[in-house]
Amino acid sequence: DAIVKDEEEVQSKINIDDYKGVWVFAEQRSGEVLNVSIELLGEGRKIADKRGVELSAVLLGKDLDENAEKLVKYGADKVLKVDHEKLENYTTDAYAKVISDLIEDKKPEIMLIGATTIGRDLGPRVSAKVATGLTADCTRLEIDEEDGKLLQTRPAFGGNLMATIVCPNNRPQMSTVRPGVMEKAKYNENAVGTIENIEVAFKDGDLKTEVLEIVKSEKETVALDEAPIIVAGGRGVQTIEGFELLEKLSEKLGGVVGASRAAVDEGWIEHSHQVGQTGTTVRPKLYIAAGISGAIQHLAGMQSSDCIVAINKNPDAPIFKVADYGIVGDLFEVIPELLEALDNV
Ligand code: FAD
C-alpha cells in the first residue's frame, strides 16, 4: 500500500513534457565499454533523431577520459561522466543512487540499459527509485508515430508471443535490451560531442556494500555476445569429445564454441555457452551450427548472425531455412575435412 501511495504521489508531481533526451548506460568491464552499450548507442541515435532530442551516454567509474571520448565517437551528443573511486567497480547501491539522482535532476525521457548481469540488477533498482516502469529484456524498440511513446517489445510466455509494452504515465521510459539484437553504432573519428563532468559525494549510510576484492572465476568465461565467430554444436555432437572437435575448429577460426540447449542439458558443455531464448543472443559475423536442428528457441538467439553455415545430416532440418550455406552431411566427416582444408589455406 505504501508503495502504491508513493507512486501516486510521484505521478501526481510528474509533468511528462519536462522529460527530454535519450540516455544509454555505458557499461564497462575491465575498463572496456561493452558491445551492448555501443549497440544501444546505435539504437538510441535512431530514437533520439525521431524524437528530435539529444543522445547521452551515462558513464560511471574511475579514469574515464578515454572511454568518454570513445562514446562521443560512437555518436553520443553528450557524455555524463561520473568519475569517483567508489564507482570503480559496480555495486548496486552506488550505481543505482548516482543514476537515479541524475535522472531526477536532468529528467531524460528514455533510458536504455543492456540486459547483462549488471544491467538486469541495475535497471529495476533505478526504476523503483525514480518510480517508473521498466520493460526487461527487450528485443525491439520503436517510437509510436502518433504519440511519440516508446514501444518496447520483448518475448513473453516462453517466447510463444511477442509483447509490446508502453510506459504510459511515468518517466523515464526504461528498457533493458538484450545484447546482440541491435546494430552497433558506427565509429566516427571526427564526431563531436560534449563531456560533462558530474561531481558526486556519498554520505555515510548511502553505500551499504564495498568491494574488497575481485576474484576471477577459474573457469574460462565465454564472451559469446562479443565473439565475431561462433562454432555451435547441438545434440548431433553426441559427446564431450564431440565438442572437442568443435573447439578445434573454433580455435582455428579464432572464434568461440556455442551450444544448443539440448547439448547443455546433456552435460556436454556449460550453460554459459548456450545460445537462444534462455541462453545468449548472438550476432556474430559467422555462425556455424553443427548438429543443431534449428528449433525456434535456438533461432531466436542467432538468426541475426551475418552469415550462417549449417551442418546437418537431415536435409529437412529447419536450420537450413535460415542458413546462408548448408552442408548436408555427417558433422564428424565434414568438420575434419574443413579442418584439413583450413590447414592448407
Ligand atoms: P535436436 O533438435 O535433437 O537436433 C539435433 C540435430 O542434429 C538434428 O537436426 C539431427 O539431424 C542432427 N544430427 C544428428 N547427428 C548428426 C551428425 N552426426 N551430423 C550432422 N547432424 C547431425 N534451445 C536452445 O538451443 N537454446 C535455448 O535458449 C532454448 N530455450 C528454450 C526455452 C524454452 C521455454 C523451451 C521450451 C525450449 C528451449 N530450447 C532452447 C530447446 C529447443 O526447443 C530445442 O529442444 C533445442 O534447441 C534442440 O537442440 P538441438 O537442435 O541440439 O537438438
Tab-separated table of C-alpha atoms and ligand atoms in Angstrom:
chain	number	residue	atom	x	y	z
A	1	ASP	CA	0.000	0.000	0.000
A	2	ALA	CA	2.812	2.351	0.940
A	3	ILE	CA	4.485	1.742	-2.416
A	4	VAL	CA	1.284	2.396	-4.352
A	5	LYS	CA	0.744	5.596	-2.394
A	6	ASP	CA	4.343	6.683	-3.071
A	7	GLU	CA	3.880	6.030	-6.770
A	8	GLU	CA	0.655	8.002	-6.837
A	9	GLU	CA	2.370	10.890	-5.133
A	10	VAL	CA	5.269	10.808	-7.598
A	11	GLN	CA	2.915	10.525	-10.577
A	12	SER	CA	0.848	13.451	-9.487
A	13	LYS	CA	4.033	15.543	-9.480
A	14	ILE	CA	5.252	14.394	-12.898
A	15	ASN	CA	4.878	16.515	-15.966
A	16	ILE	CA	5.813	14.241	-18.844
A	17	ASP	CA	6.768	17.184	-21.060
A	18	ASP	CA	9.596	18.077	-18.664
A	19	TYR	CA	11.388	14.881	-19.675
A	20	LYS	CA	13.644	15.108	-22.731
A	21	GLY	CA	16.500	13.159	-24.252
A	22	VAL	CA	17.603	9.576	-24.659
A	23	TRP	CA	20.134	8.087	-22.257
A	24	VAL	CA	22.234	4.972	-22.673
A	25	PHE	CA	24.018	3.392	-19.726
A	26	ALA	CA	27.606	2.784	-20.893
A	27	GLU	CA	28.587	-0.403	-19.123
A	28	GLN	CA	32.253	-1.273	-18.805
A	29	ARG	CA	34.069	-4.446	-17.917
A	30	SER	CA	37.784	-4.269	-17.073
A	31	GLY	CA	37.799	-0.726	-18.417
A	32	GLU	CA	36.266	-1.639	-21.799
A	33	VAL	CA	32.850	-0.355	-22.864
A	34	LEU	CA	30.717	-3.395	-23.705
A	35	ASN	CA	29.432	-4.047	-27.211
A	36	VAL	CA	25.862	-3.941	-25.948
A	37	SER	CA	26.333	-0.305	-24.939
A	38	ILE	CA	27.619	0.510	-28.426
A	39	GLU	CA	24.577	-1.298	-29.840
A	40	LEU	CA	22.336	0.817	-27.619
A	41	LEU	CA	24.057	3.974	-28.843
A	42	GLY	CA	23.190	2.850	-32.384
A	43	GLU	CA	19.547	2.270	-31.440
A	44	GLY	CA	19.468	5.347	-29.174
A	45	ARG	CA	20.667	7.515	-32.068
A	46	LYS	CA	17.705	6.440	-34.219
A	47	ILE	CA	15.235	7.054	-31.390
A	48	ALA	CA	16.770	10.422	-30.447
A	49	ASP	CA	16.636	11.580	-34.081
A	50	LYS	CA	12.980	10.545	-34.337
A	51	ARG	CA	12.175	12.454	-31.149
A	52	GLY	CA	14.402	15.392	-32.153
A	53	VAL	CA	16.356	15.226	-28.886
A	54	GLU	CA	19.906	14.655	-27.612
A	55	LEU	CA	21.508	11.259	-27.126
A	56	SER	CA	23.564	10.979	-23.935
A	57	ALA	CA	25.781	8.205	-22.622
A	58	VAL	CA	25.955	7.756	-18.851
A	59	LEU	CA	29.435	6.636	-17.855
A	60	LEU	CA	30.309	5.758	-14.271
A	61	GLY	CA	33.659	4.547	-12.978
A	62	LYS	CA	37.202	5.735	-12.500
A	63	ASP	CA	39.678	7.197	-15.026
A	64	LEU	CA	37.059	7.562	-17.708
A	65	ASP	CA	38.557	10.084	-20.142
A	66	GLU	CA	39.408	7.625	-22.897
A	67	ASN	CA	36.041	5.885	-22.789
A	68	ALA	CA	34.175	9.196	-22.690
A	69	GLU	CA	35.927	10.232	-25.925
A	70	LYS	CA	35.120	6.870	-27.436
A	71	LEU	CA	31.404	7.228	-26.652
A	72	VAL	CA	31.329	10.578	-28.458
A	73	LYS	CA	32.913	8.915	-31.485
A	74	TYR	CA	30.173	6.301	-31.337
A	75	GLY	CA	27.577	9.036	-31.632
A	76	ALA	CA	26.752	10.323	-28.134
A	77	ASP	CA	25.932	14.053	-28.257
A	78	LYS	CA	26.806	14.222	-24.601
A	79	VAL	CA	28.593	12.019	-22.095
A	80	LEU	CA	27.556	12.339	-18.466
A	81	LYS	CA	30.783	11.275	-16.819
A	82	VAL	CA	30.820	10.429	-13.140
A	83	ASP	CA	34.384	9.747	-12.049
A	84	HIS	CA	34.678	8.594	-8.447
A	85	GLU	CA	36.801	5.985	-6.715
A	86	LYS	CA	33.717	4.419	-5.138
A	87	LEU	CA	32.387	3.763	-8.649
A	88	GLU	CA	35.474	1.940	-9.912
A	89	ASN	CA	33.714	-1.408	-9.522
A	90	TYR	CA	29.992	-1.901	-9.955
A	91	THR	CA	27.960	-2.004	-6.772
A	92	THR	CA	24.192	-1.938	-6.841
A	93	ASP	CA	23.701	0.773	-4.236
A	94	ALA	CA	26.314	3.238	-5.541
A	95	TYR	CA	25.352	2.936	-9.211
A	96	ALA	CA	21.590	2.953	-8.542
A	97	LYS	CA	21.922	6.023	-6.332
A	98	VAL	CA	24.054	8.025	-8.759
A	99	ILE	CA	21.894	7.199	-11.774
A	100	SER	CA	18.566	7.789	-10.052
A	101	ASP	CA	19.822	11.136	-8.677
A	102	LEU	CA	20.935	12.084	-12.194
A	103	ILE	CA	17.537	11.126	-13.621
A	104	GLU	CA	15.728	13.192	-11.017
A	105	ASP	CA	17.976	16.140	-11.785
A	106	LYS	CA	18.122	16.021	-15.585
A	107	LYS	CA	14.876	14.231	-16.484
A	108	PRO	CA	15.579	12.055	-19.535
A	109	GLU	CA	12.604	10.774	-21.490
A	110	ILE	CA	14.109	7.360	-22.247
A	111	MET	CA	16.816	5.295	-20.550
A	112	LEU	CA	18.311	2.194	-22.163
A	113	ILE	CA	20.430	-0.374	-20.333
A	114	GLY	CA	21.992	-3.605	-21.652
A	115	ALA	CA	20.292	-6.734	-20.297
A	116	THR	CA	23.585	-8.025	-18.900
A	117	THR	CA	24.012	-9.404	-15.390
A	118	ILE	CA	24.768	-5.881	-14.187
A	119	GLY	CA	22.043	-4.238	-16.290
A	120	ARG	CA	19.432	-6.688	-15.033
A	121	ASP	CA	20.387	-5.762	-11.489
A	122	LEU	CA	20.675	-2.027	-12.033
A	123	GLY	CA	17.577	-1.392	-14.186
A	124	PRO	CA	14.920	-2.447	-11.665
A	125	ARG	CA	16.673	-0.659	-8.763
A	126	VAL	CA	16.812	2.604	-10.666
A	127	SER	CA	13.252	2.331	-11.952
A	128	ALA	CA	11.978	1.625	-8.436
A	129	LYS	CA	13.918	4.602	-7.028
A	130	VAL	CA	12.501	7.022	-9.575
A	131	ALA	CA	9.071	5.319	-9.531
A	132	THR	CA	8.796	4.495	-13.200
A	133	GLY	CA	8.230	1.332	-15.206
A	134	LEU	CA	10.860	-0.934	-16.712
A	135	THR	CA	10.494	-3.355	-19.604
A	136	ALA	CA	13.106	-6.050	-19.202
A	137	ASP	CA	14.883	-7.965	-21.924
A	138	CYS	CA	13.598	-6.053	-24.957
A	139	THR	CA	14.413	-7.242	-28.451
A	140	ARG	CA	12.862	-4.349	-30.384
A	141	LEU	CA	12.317	-0.650	-29.714
A	142	GLU	CA	10.280	1.754	-31.780
A	143	ILE	CA	8.748	5.165	-31.436
A	144	ASP	CA	4.973	5.320	-31.825
A	145	GLU	CA	4.399	7.671	-34.760
A	146	GLU	CA	1.209	9.021	-33.198
A	147	ASP	CA	2.052	9.843	-29.606
A	148	GLY	CA	5.855	9.574	-29.557
A	149	LYS	CA	5.865	6.918	-26.833
A	150	LEU	CA	8.484	4.198	-26.769
A	151	LEU	CA	7.112	0.838	-27.907
A	152	GLN	CA	9.146	-1.806	-26.104
A	153	THR	CA	8.869	-5.324	-27.480
A	154	ARG	CA	10.019	-8.464	-25.697
A	155	PRO	CA	9.313	-12.202	-25.850
A	156	ALA	CA	6.590	-13.354	-23.465
A	157	PHE	CA	5.143	-16.700	-22.385
A	158	GLY	CA	8.334	-18.646	-23.072
A	159	GLY	CA	8.848	-16.934	-26.411
A	160	ASN	CA	5.468	-18.038	-27.766
A	161	LEU	CA	4.406	-14.467	-28.401
A	162	MET	CA	5.943	-11.028	-28.520
A	163	ALA	CA	4.542	-8.421	-26.144
A	164	THR	CA	4.749	-4.702	-26.883
A	165	ILE	CA	4.771	-2.645	-23.725
A	166	VAL	CA	4.427	1.094	-23.166
A	167	CYS	CA	5.058	3.185	-20.096
A	168	PRO	CA	2.030	5.482	-20.240
A	169	ASN	CA	2.260	7.878	-17.315
A	170	ASN	CA	5.715	7.780	-15.773
A	171	ARG	CA	9.120	8.896	-16.977
A	172	PRO	CA	11.731	7.964	-17.995
A	173	GLN	CA	10.596	5.075	-20.159
A	174	MET	CA	13.163	2.448	-19.179
A	175	SER	CA	14.196	-0.701	-21.005
A	176	THR	CA	16.864	-3.309	-20.600
A	177	VAL	CA	17.809	-4.626	-24.041
A	178	ARG	CA	19.309	-7.981	-24.945
A	179	PRO	CA	22.909	-7.908	-26.117
A	180	GLY	CA	23.355	-8.778	-29.769
A	181	VAL	CA	19.942	-7.781	-31.106
A	182	MET	CA	20.556	-4.147	-32.092
A	183	GLU	CA	23.053	-2.932	-34.664
A	184	LYS	CA	26.186	-1.292	-33.299
A	185	ALA	CA	26.664	2.457	-33.711
A	186	LYS	CA	29.202	3.420	-36.366
A	187	TYR	CA	32.519	4.813	-35.173
A	188	ASN	CA	33.313	8.275	-36.489
A	189	GLU	CA	36.735	9.660	-35.644
A	190	ASN	CA	35.532	13.227	-36.316
A	191	ALA	CA	32.326	13.129	-34.272
A	192	VAL	CA	31.892	15.945	-31.780
A	193	GLY	CA	30.045	15.983	-28.502
A	194	THR	CA	30.274	17.403	-25.006
A	195	ILE	CA	31.594	15.655	-21.958
A	196	GLU	CA	30.001	16.817	-18.739
A	197	ASN	CA	31.822	16.027	-15.524
A	198	ILE	CA	29.341	15.269	-12.769
A	199	GLU	CA	30.507	15.589	-9.179
A	200	VAL	CA	29.031	13.204	-6.658
A	201	ALA	CA	29.501	12.847	-2.930
A	202	PHE	CA	28.399	9.892	-0.883
A	203	LYS	CA	27.131	10.401	2.632
A	204	ASP	CA	27.521	7.948	5.482
A	205	GLY	CA	24.891	5.292	5.034
A	206	ASP	CA	24.490	5.821	1.275
A	207	LEU	CA	26.621	2.810	0.462
A	208	LYS	CA	25.974	-0.435	2.227
A	209	THR	CA	28.425	-2.527	0.241
A	210	GLU	CA	32.086	-2.233	-0.561
A	211	VAL	CA	34.077	-4.350	-2.999
A	212	LEU	CA	37.085	-5.744	-1.126
A	213	GLU	CA	38.470	-7.996	-3.807
A	214	ILE	CA	37.509	-9.289	-7.233
A	215	VAL	CA	38.152	-12.990	-7.681
A	216	LYS	CA	38.028	-14.081	-11.293
A	217	SER	CA	36.267	-17.371	-11.964
A	218	GLU	CA	38.754	-20.139	-12.663
A	219	LYS	CA	36.590	-21.333	-15.491
A	220	GLU	CA	37.287	-19.557	-18.702
A	221	THR	CA	34.498	-17.126	-19.379
A	222	VAL	CA	32.925	-17.168	-22.788
A	223	ALA	CA	32.063	-13.815	-24.244
A	224	LEU	CA	29.560	-15.279	-26.686
A	225	ASP	CA	27.836	-11.984	-27.355
A	226	GLU	CA	31.150	-10.336	-28.243
A	227	ALA	CA	32.576	-13.122	-30.436
A	228	PRO	CA	32.839	-12.474	-34.183
A	229	ILE	CA	32.834	-16.209	-34.956
A	230	ILE	CA	30.863	-18.940	-33.178
A	231	VAL	CA	31.031	-22.660	-33.845
A	232	ALA	CA	27.964	-24.101	-32.149
A	233	GLY	CA	27.036	-27.710	-31.558
A	234	GLY	CA	23.805	-29.469	-30.701
A	235	ARG	CA	22.549	-32.924	-29.836
A	236	GLY	CA	24.147	-34.188	-33.039
A	237	VAL	CA	27.592	-33.634	-31.483
A	238	GLN	CA	26.775	-36.537	-29.159
A	239	THR	CA	29.530	-36.322	-26.527
A	240	ILE	CA	32.029	-34.114	-24.662
A	241	GLU	CA	34.670	-35.420	-27.078
A	242	GLY	CA	32.463	-34.287	-29.968
A	243	PHE	CA	32.664	-30.765	-28.574
A	244	GLU	CA	36.471	-31.027	-28.554
A	245	LEU	CA	36.237	-31.321	-32.331
A	246	LEU	CA	34.184	-28.096	-32.450
A	247	GLU	CA	36.735	-26.478	-30.134
A	248	LYS	CA	39.475	-27.288	-32.681
A	249	LEU	CA	37.501	-25.648	-35.477
A	250	SER	CA	36.640	-22.563	-33.443
A	251	GLU	CA	40.268	-22.189	-32.346
A	252	LYS	CA	41.434	-22.370	-35.918
A	253	LEU	CA	38.915	-19.714	-36.951
A	254	GLY	CA	39.576	-17.502	-33.920
A	255	GLY	CA	36.071	-17.971	-32.538
A	256	VAL	CA	34.318	-19.456	-29.519
A	257	VAL	CA	32.134	-22.513	-29.035
A	258	GLY	CA	28.373	-22.162	-28.673
A	259	ALA	CA	25.724	-24.790	-28.000
A	260	SER	CA	22.052	-25.618	-28.183
A	261	ARG	CA	20.128	-26.231	-25.013
A	262	ALA	CA	19.949	-29.943	-25.789
A	263	ALA	CA	23.758	-30.168	-25.679
A	264	VAL	CA	23.867	-28.172	-22.434
A	265	ASP	CA	21.152	-30.333	-20.857
A	266	GLU	CA	23.146	-33.444	-21.794
A	267	GLY	CA	26.066	-32.001	-19.797
A	268	TRP	CA	28.465	-31.902	-22.765
A	269	ILE	CA	29.126	-28.194	-22.311
A	270	GLU	CA	28.357	-25.474	-19.767
A	271	HIS	CA	25.290	-23.276	-19.823
A	272	SER	CA	27.416	-20.158	-20.396
A	273	HIS	CA	27.846	-21.451	-23.976
A	274	GLN	CA	24.112	-21.768	-24.663
A	275	VAL	CA	22.692	-19.739	-27.496
A	276	GLY	CA	18.995	-18.986	-27.703
A	277	GLN	CA	15.984	-17.789	-25.877
A	278	THR	CA	17.158	-18.998	-22.472
A	279	GLY	CA	20.822	-18.553	-23.336
A	280	THR	CA	22.688	-15.722	-25.004
A	281	THR	CA	21.535	-13.790	-28.071
A	282	VAL	CA	24.392	-13.527	-30.539
A	283	ARG	CA	25.036	-11.699	-33.772
A	284	PRO	CA	28.472	-12.803	-34.984
A	285	LYS	CA	29.880	-12.363	-38.454
A	286	LEU	CA	29.941	-16.146	-38.852
A	287	TYR	CA	27.779	-18.715	-37.031
A	288	ILE	CA	28.435	-22.380	-37.757
A	289	ALA	CA	25.641	-24.635	-36.466
A	290	ALA	CA	26.682	-28.284	-36.358
A	291	GLY	CA	24.171	-30.974	-35.402
A	292	ILE	CA	21.562	-28.387	-34.410
A	293	SER	CA	18.031	-28.855	-35.747
A	294	GLY	CA	17.031	-25.170	-35.637
A	295	ALA	CA	14.234	-25.059	-33.047
A	296	ILE	CA	12.533	-21.679	-32.754
A	297	GLN	CA	14.065	-21.087	-29.309
A	298	HIS	CA	17.544	-21.610	-30.751
A	299	LEU	CA	16.885	-19.470	-33.826
A	300	ALA	CA	15.690	-16.645	-31.560
A	301	GLY	CA	19.248	-16.325	-30.314
A	302	MET	CA	21.250	-16.498	-33.550
A	303	GLN	CA	19.204	-15.745	-36.641
A	304	SER	CA	20.538	-12.186	-36.949
A	305	SER	CA	24.085	-13.501	-37.481
A	306	ASP	CA	25.674	-12.066	-40.628
A	307	CYS	CA	26.444	-15.452	-42.158
A	308	ILE	CA	25.017	-18.794	-41.007
A	309	VAL	CA	26.546	-22.104	-42.045
A	310	ALA	CA	24.566	-25.213	-41.091
A	311	ILE	CA	25.954	-28.738	-40.997
A	312	ASN	CA	23.242	-31.338	-40.526
A	313	LYS	CA	22.686	-34.816	-41.834
A	314	ASN	CA	18.941	-34.273	-42.204
A	315	PRO	CA	18.265	-32.235	-45.374
A	316	ASP	CA	14.847	-31.218	-43.960
A	317	ALA	CA	16.246	-29.762	-40.715
A	318	PRO	CA	14.675	-26.310	-40.118
A	319	ILE	CA	18.127	-24.759	-39.563
A	320	PHE	CA	18.605	-24.843	-43.353
A	321	LYS	CA	15.764	-22.308	-43.706
A	322	VAL	CA	17.862	-19.611	-42.004
A	323	ALA	CA	21.259	-20.793	-43.275
A	324	ASP	CA	23.236	-18.873	-45.903
A	325	TYR	CA	25.242	-22.040	-46.620
A	326	GLY	CA	24.028	-25.536	-45.902
A	327	ILE	CA	26.112	-28.691	-45.793
A	328	VAL	CA	24.046	-31.859	-45.697
A	329	GLY	CA	26.312	-34.428	-44.129
A	330	ASP	CA	27.719	-36.044	-41.008
A	331	LEU	CA	29.483	-33.418	-38.913
A	332	PHE	CA	32.119	-35.985	-37.914
A	333	GLU	CA	33.123	-36.171	-41.566
A	334	VAL	CA	32.509	-32.562	-42.571
A	335	ILE	CA	34.391	-30.848	-39.710
A	336	PRO	CA	37.641	-32.868	-40.096
A	337	GLU	CA	37.509	-32.030	-43.811
A	338	LEU	CA	37.033	-28.350	-43.002
A	339	LEU	CA	39.972	-28.501	-40.579
A	340	GLU	CA	42.133	-30.097	-43.225
A	341	ALA	CA	41.102	-27.518	-45.812
A	342	LEU	CA	41.909	-24.701	-43.363
A	343	ASP	CA	45.353	-26.220	-42.751
A	344	ASN	CA	46.036	-25.785	-46.444
A	345	VAL	CA	44.922	-22.167	-46.580
B	1	FAD	P1	17.770	-31.697	-31.796
B	1	FAD	O1	16.536	-30.931	-32.050
B	1	FAD	O2	17.636	-33.071	-31.235
B	1	FAD	O3	18.573	-31.732	-33.158
B	1	FAD	C1	19.754	-32.442	-33.365
B	1	FAD	C2	20.098	-32.293	-34.828
B	1	FAD	O4	21.372	-32.864	-35.077
B	1	FAD	C3	19.119	-32.945	-35.782
B	1	FAD	O5	18.678	-31.979	-36.742
B	1	FAD	C4	19.919	-34.048	-36.452
B	1	FAD	O6	19.566	-34.234	-37.819
B	1	FAD	C5	21.317	-33.519	-36.337
B	1	FAD	N1	22.373	-34.533	-36.299
B	1	FAD	C6	22.411	-35.671	-35.555
B	1	FAD	N2	23.578	-36.302	-35.745
B	1	FAD	C7	24.286	-35.587	-36.659
B	1	FAD	C8	25.554	-35.740	-37.267
B	1	FAD	N3	26.372	-36.765	-36.953
B	1	FAD	N4	25.958	-34.807	-38.155
B	1	FAD	C9	25.157	-33.778	-38.503
B	1	FAD	N5	23.952	-33.571	-37.946
B	1	FAD	C10	23.514	-34.459	-37.021
B	1	FAD	N6	17.146	-24.416	-27.247
B	1	FAD	C11	18.278	-23.737	-27.482
B	1	FAD	O7	19.137	-24.156	-28.273
B	1	FAD	N7	18.514	-22.566	-26.816
B	1	FAD	C12	17.627	-22.023	-25.937
B	1	FAD	O8	17.916	-20.962	-25.363
B	1	FAD	C13	16.401	-22.727	-25.703
B	1	FAD	N8	15.481	-22.219	-24.865
B	1	FAD	C14	14.289	-22.882	-24.727
B	1	FAD	C15	13.273	-22.318	-23.933
B	1	FAD	C16	12.051	-22.941	-23.807
B	1	FAD	C17	10.970	-22.305	-22.988
B	1	FAD	C18	11.842	-24.191	-24.459
B	1	FAD	C19	10.518	-24.904	-24.334
B	1	FAD	C20	12.836	-24.772	-25.211
B	1	FAD	C21	14.064	-24.135	-25.354
B	1	FAD	N9	15.090	-24.685	-26.145
B	1	FAD	C22	16.213	-23.961	-26.372
B	1	FAD	C23	15.021	-26.065	-26.651
B	1	FAD	C24	14.625	-26.167	-28.116
B	1	FAD	O9	13.219	-26.233	-28.205
B	1	FAD	C25	15.193	-27.450	-28.728
B	1	FAD	O10	14.780	-28.570	-27.978
B	1	FAD	C26	16.719	-27.479	-28.806
B	1	FAD	O11	17.198	-26.291	-29.406
B	1	FAD	C27	17.165	-28.670	-29.657
B	1	FAD	O12	18.556	-28.739	-29.669
B	1	FAD	P2	19.315	-29.451	-30.879
B	1	FAD	O13	18.978	-28.766	-32.137
B	1	FAD	O14	20.734	-29.549	-30.481
B	1	FAD	O15	18.737	-30.934	-30.803
